Coordinates of C-alpha atoms and ligand atoms in Angstrom, one line a residue:
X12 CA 14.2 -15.6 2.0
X13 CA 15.4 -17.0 5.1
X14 CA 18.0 -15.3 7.1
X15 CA 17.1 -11.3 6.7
X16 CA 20.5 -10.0 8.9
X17 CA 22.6 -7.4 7.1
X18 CA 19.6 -7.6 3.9
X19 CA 18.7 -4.1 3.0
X20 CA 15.3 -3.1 3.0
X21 CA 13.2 0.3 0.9
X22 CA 10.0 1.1 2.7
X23 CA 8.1 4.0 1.3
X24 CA 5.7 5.5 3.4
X25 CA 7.7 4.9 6.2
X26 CA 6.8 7.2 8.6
X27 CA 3.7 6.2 9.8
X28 CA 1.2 2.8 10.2
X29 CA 2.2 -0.3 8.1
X30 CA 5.5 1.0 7.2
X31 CA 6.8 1.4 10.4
X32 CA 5.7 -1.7 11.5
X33 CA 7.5 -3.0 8.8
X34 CA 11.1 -0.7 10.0
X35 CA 10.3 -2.2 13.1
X36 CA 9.6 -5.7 12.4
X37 CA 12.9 -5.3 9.8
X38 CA 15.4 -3.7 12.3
X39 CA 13.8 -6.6 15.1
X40 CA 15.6 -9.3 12.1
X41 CA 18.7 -7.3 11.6
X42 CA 18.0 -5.6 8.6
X43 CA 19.3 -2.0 7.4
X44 CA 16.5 -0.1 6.7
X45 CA 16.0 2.3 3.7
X46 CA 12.8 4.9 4.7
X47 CA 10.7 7.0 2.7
X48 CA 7.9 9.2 3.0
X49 CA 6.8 12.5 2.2
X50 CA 6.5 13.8 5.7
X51 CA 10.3 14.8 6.9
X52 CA 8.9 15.5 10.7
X53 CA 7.3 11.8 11.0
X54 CA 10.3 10.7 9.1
X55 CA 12.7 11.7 11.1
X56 CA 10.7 10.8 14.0
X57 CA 10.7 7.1 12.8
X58 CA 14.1 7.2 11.8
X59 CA 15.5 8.6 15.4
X60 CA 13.4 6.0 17.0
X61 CA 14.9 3.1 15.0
X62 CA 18.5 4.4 15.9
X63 CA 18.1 4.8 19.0
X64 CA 17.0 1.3 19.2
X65 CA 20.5 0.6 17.8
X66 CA 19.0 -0.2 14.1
X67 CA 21.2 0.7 11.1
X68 CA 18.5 3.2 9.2
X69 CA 18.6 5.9 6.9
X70 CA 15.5 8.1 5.7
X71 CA 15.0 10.0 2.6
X72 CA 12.3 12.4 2.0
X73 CA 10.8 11.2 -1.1
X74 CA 7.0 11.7 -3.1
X75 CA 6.6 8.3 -4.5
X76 CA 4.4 9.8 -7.2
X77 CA 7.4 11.5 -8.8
X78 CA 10.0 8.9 -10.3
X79 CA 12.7 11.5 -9.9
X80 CA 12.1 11.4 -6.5
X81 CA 12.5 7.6 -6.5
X82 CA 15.3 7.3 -8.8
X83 CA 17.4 9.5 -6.1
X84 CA 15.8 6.8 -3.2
X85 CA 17.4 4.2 -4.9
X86 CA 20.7 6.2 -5.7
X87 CA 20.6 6.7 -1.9
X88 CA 19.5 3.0 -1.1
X89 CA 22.6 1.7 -2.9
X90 CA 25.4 4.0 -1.8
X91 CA 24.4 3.9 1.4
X92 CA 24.0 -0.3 1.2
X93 CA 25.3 -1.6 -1.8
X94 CA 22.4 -3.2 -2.8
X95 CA 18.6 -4.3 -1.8
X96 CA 16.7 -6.9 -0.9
X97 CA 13.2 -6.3 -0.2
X98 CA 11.2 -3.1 -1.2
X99 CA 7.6 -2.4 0.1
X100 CA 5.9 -0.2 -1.9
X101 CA 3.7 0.8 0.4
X102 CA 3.1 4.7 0.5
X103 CA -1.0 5.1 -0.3
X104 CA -3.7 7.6 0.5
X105 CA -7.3 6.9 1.0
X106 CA -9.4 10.0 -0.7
X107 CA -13.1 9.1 -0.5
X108 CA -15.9 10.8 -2.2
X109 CA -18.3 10.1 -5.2
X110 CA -16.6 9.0 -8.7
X111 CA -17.5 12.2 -10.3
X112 CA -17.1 14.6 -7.7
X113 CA -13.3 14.5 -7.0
X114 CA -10.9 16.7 -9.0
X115 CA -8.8 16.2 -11.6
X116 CA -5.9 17.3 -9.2
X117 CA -7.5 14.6 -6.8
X118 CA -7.6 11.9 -9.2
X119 CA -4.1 12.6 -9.9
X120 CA -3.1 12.7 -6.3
X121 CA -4.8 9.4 -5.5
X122 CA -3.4 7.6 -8.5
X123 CA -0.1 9.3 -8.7
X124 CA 0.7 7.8 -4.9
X125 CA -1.3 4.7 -4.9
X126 CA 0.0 3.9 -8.5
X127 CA 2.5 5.9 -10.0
X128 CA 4.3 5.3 -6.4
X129 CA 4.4 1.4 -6.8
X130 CA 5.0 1.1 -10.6
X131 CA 8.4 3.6 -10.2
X132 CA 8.9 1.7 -7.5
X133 CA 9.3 -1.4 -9.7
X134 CA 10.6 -0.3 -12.7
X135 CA 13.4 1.6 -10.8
X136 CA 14.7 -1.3 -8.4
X137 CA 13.8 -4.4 -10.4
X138 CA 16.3 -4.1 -13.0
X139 CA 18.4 -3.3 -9.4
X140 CA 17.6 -6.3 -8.1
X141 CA 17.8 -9.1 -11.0
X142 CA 21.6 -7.4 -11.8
X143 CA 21.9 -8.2 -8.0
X144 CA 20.9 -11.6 -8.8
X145 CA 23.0 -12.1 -11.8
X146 CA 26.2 -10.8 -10.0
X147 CA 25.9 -13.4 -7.0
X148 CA 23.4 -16.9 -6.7
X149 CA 23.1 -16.3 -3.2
X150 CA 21.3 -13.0 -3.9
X151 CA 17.6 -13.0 -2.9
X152 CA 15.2 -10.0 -4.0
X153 CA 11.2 -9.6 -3.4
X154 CA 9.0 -6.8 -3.6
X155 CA 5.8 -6.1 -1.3
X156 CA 3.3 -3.6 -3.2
X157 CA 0.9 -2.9 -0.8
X158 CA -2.4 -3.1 -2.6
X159 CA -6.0 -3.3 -0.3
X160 CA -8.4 -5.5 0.3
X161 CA -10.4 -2.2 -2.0
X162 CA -8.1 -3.9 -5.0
X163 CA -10.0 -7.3 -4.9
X164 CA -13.4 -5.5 -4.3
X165 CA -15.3 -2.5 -5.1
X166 CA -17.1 0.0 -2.5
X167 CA -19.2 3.0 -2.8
X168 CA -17.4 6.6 -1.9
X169 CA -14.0 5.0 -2.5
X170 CA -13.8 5.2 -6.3
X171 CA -10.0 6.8 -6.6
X172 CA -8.9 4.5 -4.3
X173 CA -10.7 1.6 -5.4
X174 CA -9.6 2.3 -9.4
X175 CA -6.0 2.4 -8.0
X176 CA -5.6 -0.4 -6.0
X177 CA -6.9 -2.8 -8.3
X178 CA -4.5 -1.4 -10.9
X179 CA -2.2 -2.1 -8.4
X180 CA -3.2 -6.0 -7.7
X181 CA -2.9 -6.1 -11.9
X182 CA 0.5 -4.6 -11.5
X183 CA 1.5 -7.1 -9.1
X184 CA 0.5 -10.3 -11.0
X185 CA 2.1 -8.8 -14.1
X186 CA 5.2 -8.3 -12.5
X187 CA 4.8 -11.8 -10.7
X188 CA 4.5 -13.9 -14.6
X189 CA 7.5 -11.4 -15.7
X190 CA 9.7 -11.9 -12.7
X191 CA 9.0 -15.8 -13.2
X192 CA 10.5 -15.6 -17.3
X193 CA 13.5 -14.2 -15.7
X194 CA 14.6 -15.1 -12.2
X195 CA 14.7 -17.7 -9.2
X196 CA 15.5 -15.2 -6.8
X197 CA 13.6 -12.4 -7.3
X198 CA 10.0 -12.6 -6.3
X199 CA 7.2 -10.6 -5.3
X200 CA 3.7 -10.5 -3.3
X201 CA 0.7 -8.3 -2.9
X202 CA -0.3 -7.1 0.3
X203 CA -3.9 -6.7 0.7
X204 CA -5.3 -5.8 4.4
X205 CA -8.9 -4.6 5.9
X206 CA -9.2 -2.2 7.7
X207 CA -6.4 -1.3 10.1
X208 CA -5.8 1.6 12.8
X209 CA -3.1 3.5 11.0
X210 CA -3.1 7.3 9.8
X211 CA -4.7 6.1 6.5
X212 CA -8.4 8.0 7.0
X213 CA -6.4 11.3 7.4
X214 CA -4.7 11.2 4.6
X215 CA -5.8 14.5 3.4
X216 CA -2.5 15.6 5.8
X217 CA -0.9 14.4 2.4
X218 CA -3.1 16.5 -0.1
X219 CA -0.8 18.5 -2.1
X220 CA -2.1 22.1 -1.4
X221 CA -3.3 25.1 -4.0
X222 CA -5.2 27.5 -1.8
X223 CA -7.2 28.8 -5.0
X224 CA -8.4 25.3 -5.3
X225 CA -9.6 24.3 -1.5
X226 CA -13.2 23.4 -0.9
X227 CA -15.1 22.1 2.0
X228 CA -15.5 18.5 2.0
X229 CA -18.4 17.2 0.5
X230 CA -21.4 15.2 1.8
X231 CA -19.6 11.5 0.2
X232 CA -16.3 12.4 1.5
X233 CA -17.5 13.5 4.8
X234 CA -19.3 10.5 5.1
X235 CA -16.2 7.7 3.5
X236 CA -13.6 9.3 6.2
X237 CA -16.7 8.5 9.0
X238 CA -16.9 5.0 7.1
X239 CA -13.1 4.5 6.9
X240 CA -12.6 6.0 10.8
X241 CA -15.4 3.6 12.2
X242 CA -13.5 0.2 10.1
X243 CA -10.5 1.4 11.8
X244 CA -11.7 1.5 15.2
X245 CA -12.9 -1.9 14.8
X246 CA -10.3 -3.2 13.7
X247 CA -9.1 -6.8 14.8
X248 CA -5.8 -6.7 14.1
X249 CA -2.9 -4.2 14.2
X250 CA -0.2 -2.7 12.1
X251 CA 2.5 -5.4 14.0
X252 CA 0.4 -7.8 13.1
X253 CA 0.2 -7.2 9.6
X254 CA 4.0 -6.7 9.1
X255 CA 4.2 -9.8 10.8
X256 CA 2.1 -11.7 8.3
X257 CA 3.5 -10.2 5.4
X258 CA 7.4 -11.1 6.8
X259 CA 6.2 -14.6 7.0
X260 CA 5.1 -14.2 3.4
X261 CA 8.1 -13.1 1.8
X262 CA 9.6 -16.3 4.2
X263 CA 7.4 -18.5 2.3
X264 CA 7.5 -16.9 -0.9
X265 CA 3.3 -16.6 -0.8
X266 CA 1.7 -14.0 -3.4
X267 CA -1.2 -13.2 -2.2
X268 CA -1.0 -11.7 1.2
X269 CA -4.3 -11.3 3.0
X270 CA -4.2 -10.3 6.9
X271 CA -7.9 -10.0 7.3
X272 CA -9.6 -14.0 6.1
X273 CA -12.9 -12.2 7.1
X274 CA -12.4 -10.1 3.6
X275 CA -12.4 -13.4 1.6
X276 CA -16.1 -13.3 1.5
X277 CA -16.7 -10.2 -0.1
X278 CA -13.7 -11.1 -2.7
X279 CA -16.0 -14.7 -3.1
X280 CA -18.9 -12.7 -3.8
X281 CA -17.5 -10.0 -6.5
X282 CA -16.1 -13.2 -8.6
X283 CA -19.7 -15.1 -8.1
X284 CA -21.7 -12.1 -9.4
X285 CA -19.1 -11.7 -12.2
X286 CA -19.2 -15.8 -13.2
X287 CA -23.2 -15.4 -12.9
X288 CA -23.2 -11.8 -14.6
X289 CA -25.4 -10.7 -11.4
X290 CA -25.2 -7.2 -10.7
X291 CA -22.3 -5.6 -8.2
X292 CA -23.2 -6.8 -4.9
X293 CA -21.8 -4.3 -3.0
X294 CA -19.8 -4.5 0.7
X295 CA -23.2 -4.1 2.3
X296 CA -25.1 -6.3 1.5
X297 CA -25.4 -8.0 5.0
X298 CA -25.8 -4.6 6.5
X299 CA -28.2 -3.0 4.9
X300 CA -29.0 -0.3 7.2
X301 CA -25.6 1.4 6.7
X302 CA -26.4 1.8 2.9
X303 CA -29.6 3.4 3.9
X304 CA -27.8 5.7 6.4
X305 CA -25.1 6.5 3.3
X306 CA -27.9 6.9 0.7
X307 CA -30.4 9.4 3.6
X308 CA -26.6 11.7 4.4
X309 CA -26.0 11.7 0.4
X310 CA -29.6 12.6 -0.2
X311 CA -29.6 15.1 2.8
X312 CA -32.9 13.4 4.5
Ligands
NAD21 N1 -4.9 1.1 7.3 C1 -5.7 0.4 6.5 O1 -6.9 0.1 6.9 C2 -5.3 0.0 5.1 C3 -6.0 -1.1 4.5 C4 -5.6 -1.5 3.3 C5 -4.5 -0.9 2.6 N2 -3.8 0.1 3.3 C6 -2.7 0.6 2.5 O2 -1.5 0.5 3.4 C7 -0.6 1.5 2.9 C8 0.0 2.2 4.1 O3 -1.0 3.0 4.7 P1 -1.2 3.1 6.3 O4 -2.5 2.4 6.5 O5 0.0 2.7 7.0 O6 -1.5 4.7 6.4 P2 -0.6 5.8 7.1 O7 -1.3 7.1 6.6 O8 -0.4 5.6 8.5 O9 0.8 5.7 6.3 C9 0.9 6.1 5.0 C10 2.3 6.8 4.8 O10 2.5 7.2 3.5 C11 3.0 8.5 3.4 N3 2.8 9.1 2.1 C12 1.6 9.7 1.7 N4 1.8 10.2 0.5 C13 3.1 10.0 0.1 C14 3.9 10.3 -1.0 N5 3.4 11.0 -2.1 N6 5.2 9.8 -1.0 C15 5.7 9.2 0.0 N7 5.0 8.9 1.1 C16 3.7 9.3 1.2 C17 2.3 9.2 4.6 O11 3.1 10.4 5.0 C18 2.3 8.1 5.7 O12 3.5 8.2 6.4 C19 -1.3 2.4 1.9 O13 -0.9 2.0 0.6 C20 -2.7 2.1 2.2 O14 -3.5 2.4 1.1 C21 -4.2 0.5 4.5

């Protein structure tokens, strides 16, 4: 997709990191802008920024994890715009801790945004977008599920989000074979960063609250956020730089979107111990002395 003036584009998880560097990077190219998130303060925050930097914008509380929720986003999307052009599933939360020690409500959580949020995202606006494309051949569609570098690889204290995200990179290569049965001018691409400074390691802001149910952070998930805030802070590249990249991806019509090259290394390795049936490598494998520090804080040395 070329020229993105007057194209309408959904960003869920809008309020905050990634998504609004992709408002930004969006209104910058003339588009009208559709945002989401579950946070109406940030929301609006993002949404009175954008106007007031003359963008055409319009924000719509929304959980992605219920599709009632974003059947009325795109209810909203198209009577606002008529129609839409790019979505970026991108709403996601990070909740660390040890496979078996989360909660059934967390599981849900992590898996209800990270996953449910993507695949209502597509089976809501596809069918949106290819009777876009059927009405008019200058239509062009693509969607951006925003997956992780954690849905290419696996890391310890991350299982939740790990299990989503590569359901998510699945989701996207499905939906990638399908659109190709059907349609020239809808596509789509997975977005799968490193680490980046964005809200993402305080995503328990997010965590749907039952006060019966709160208890203190464990050990594993005290110790992921401290992994997840430490990636962040060294972080090479920024949020702007990652909705730059993926921009010139939909451009280009690329799939795969990886902002961090760095990350292809670990993705080698996990398909080289899988071809050689060696055990999981794991990320730390060059840095052994952080598994020891994770395995002495888990072990309470
Ligand atoms: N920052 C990183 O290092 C990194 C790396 C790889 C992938 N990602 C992914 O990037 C995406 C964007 O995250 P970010 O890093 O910008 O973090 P962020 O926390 O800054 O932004 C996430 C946004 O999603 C919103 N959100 C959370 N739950 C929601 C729900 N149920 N419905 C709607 N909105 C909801 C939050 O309010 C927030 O505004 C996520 O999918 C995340 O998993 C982030």
């Amino acid at each position: 997709m070329e020229d993105l003036r007057n194209k309408v584009a959904v960003i869920t998880g809008g309020a905050s990191g990634f998504g609004r560097a992709f408002a930004l990077r969006g209104a910058a190219l003339g588009m009208k802008l559709v945002l989401a998130d579950i946070n109406q303060d940030a929301l609006d925050a993002v949404v009175a920024e954008l106007k007031a930097a003359g963008a055409d914008v319009i924000g719509r509380r929304t959980d992605v994890s219920q599709s009632a929720d974003v059947q009325a986003l795109a209810d909203a999307a198209i009577a606002a715009y008529g129609e839409v052009n790019l979505l970026f599933n991108n709403a996601g939360v990070a909740p660390g801790g040890l496979v078996w020690e989360r909660s059934e409500q967390d599981w849900n959580w992590a898996l209800g945004v990270n996953l449910h949020g993507v695949l209502h995202g597509v089976r809501i606006f596809t069918p949106l977008m290819l009777a876009a494309a059927a009405k008019a051949p200058s239509y062009r569609g693509h969607i951006v599920n925003t997956a992780s570098v954690a849905g290419l690889t696996t890391a310890p204290t991350l299982g939740p989000y790990c299990v989503a995200k590569h359901a998510v990179v699945a989701l996207s290569e499905s939906l990638h074979h399908d659109l190709g049965l059907v349609s020239e001018q809808v596509h789509c691409s997975v977005l799968c960063p490193g680490f980046v400074a964005t809200g993402i390691s305080r995503s328990d802001r997010n965590l749907p609250t039952d006060d019966d149910a709160q208890v203190a952070p464990s050990r594993a998930q005290l110790a992921a956020k401290a992994m997840l805030d430490q990636g962040i802070a060294g972080s090479a590249i920024s949020a702007d730089d990652v909705a730059r990249i993926t921009f010139d991806g939909i451009r280009d019509r690329r799939f795969y979107l990886l902002p961090h090259p760095a990350s292809m290394e670990a993705v080698g390795q996990r398909f080289d111990d899988i071809l050689n049936l060696r055990n999981p490598t794991g990320p730390f494998a060059q840095r052994p002395q952080i598994r020891e520090t994770l395995m002495a804080t888990l072990r309470g040395a």
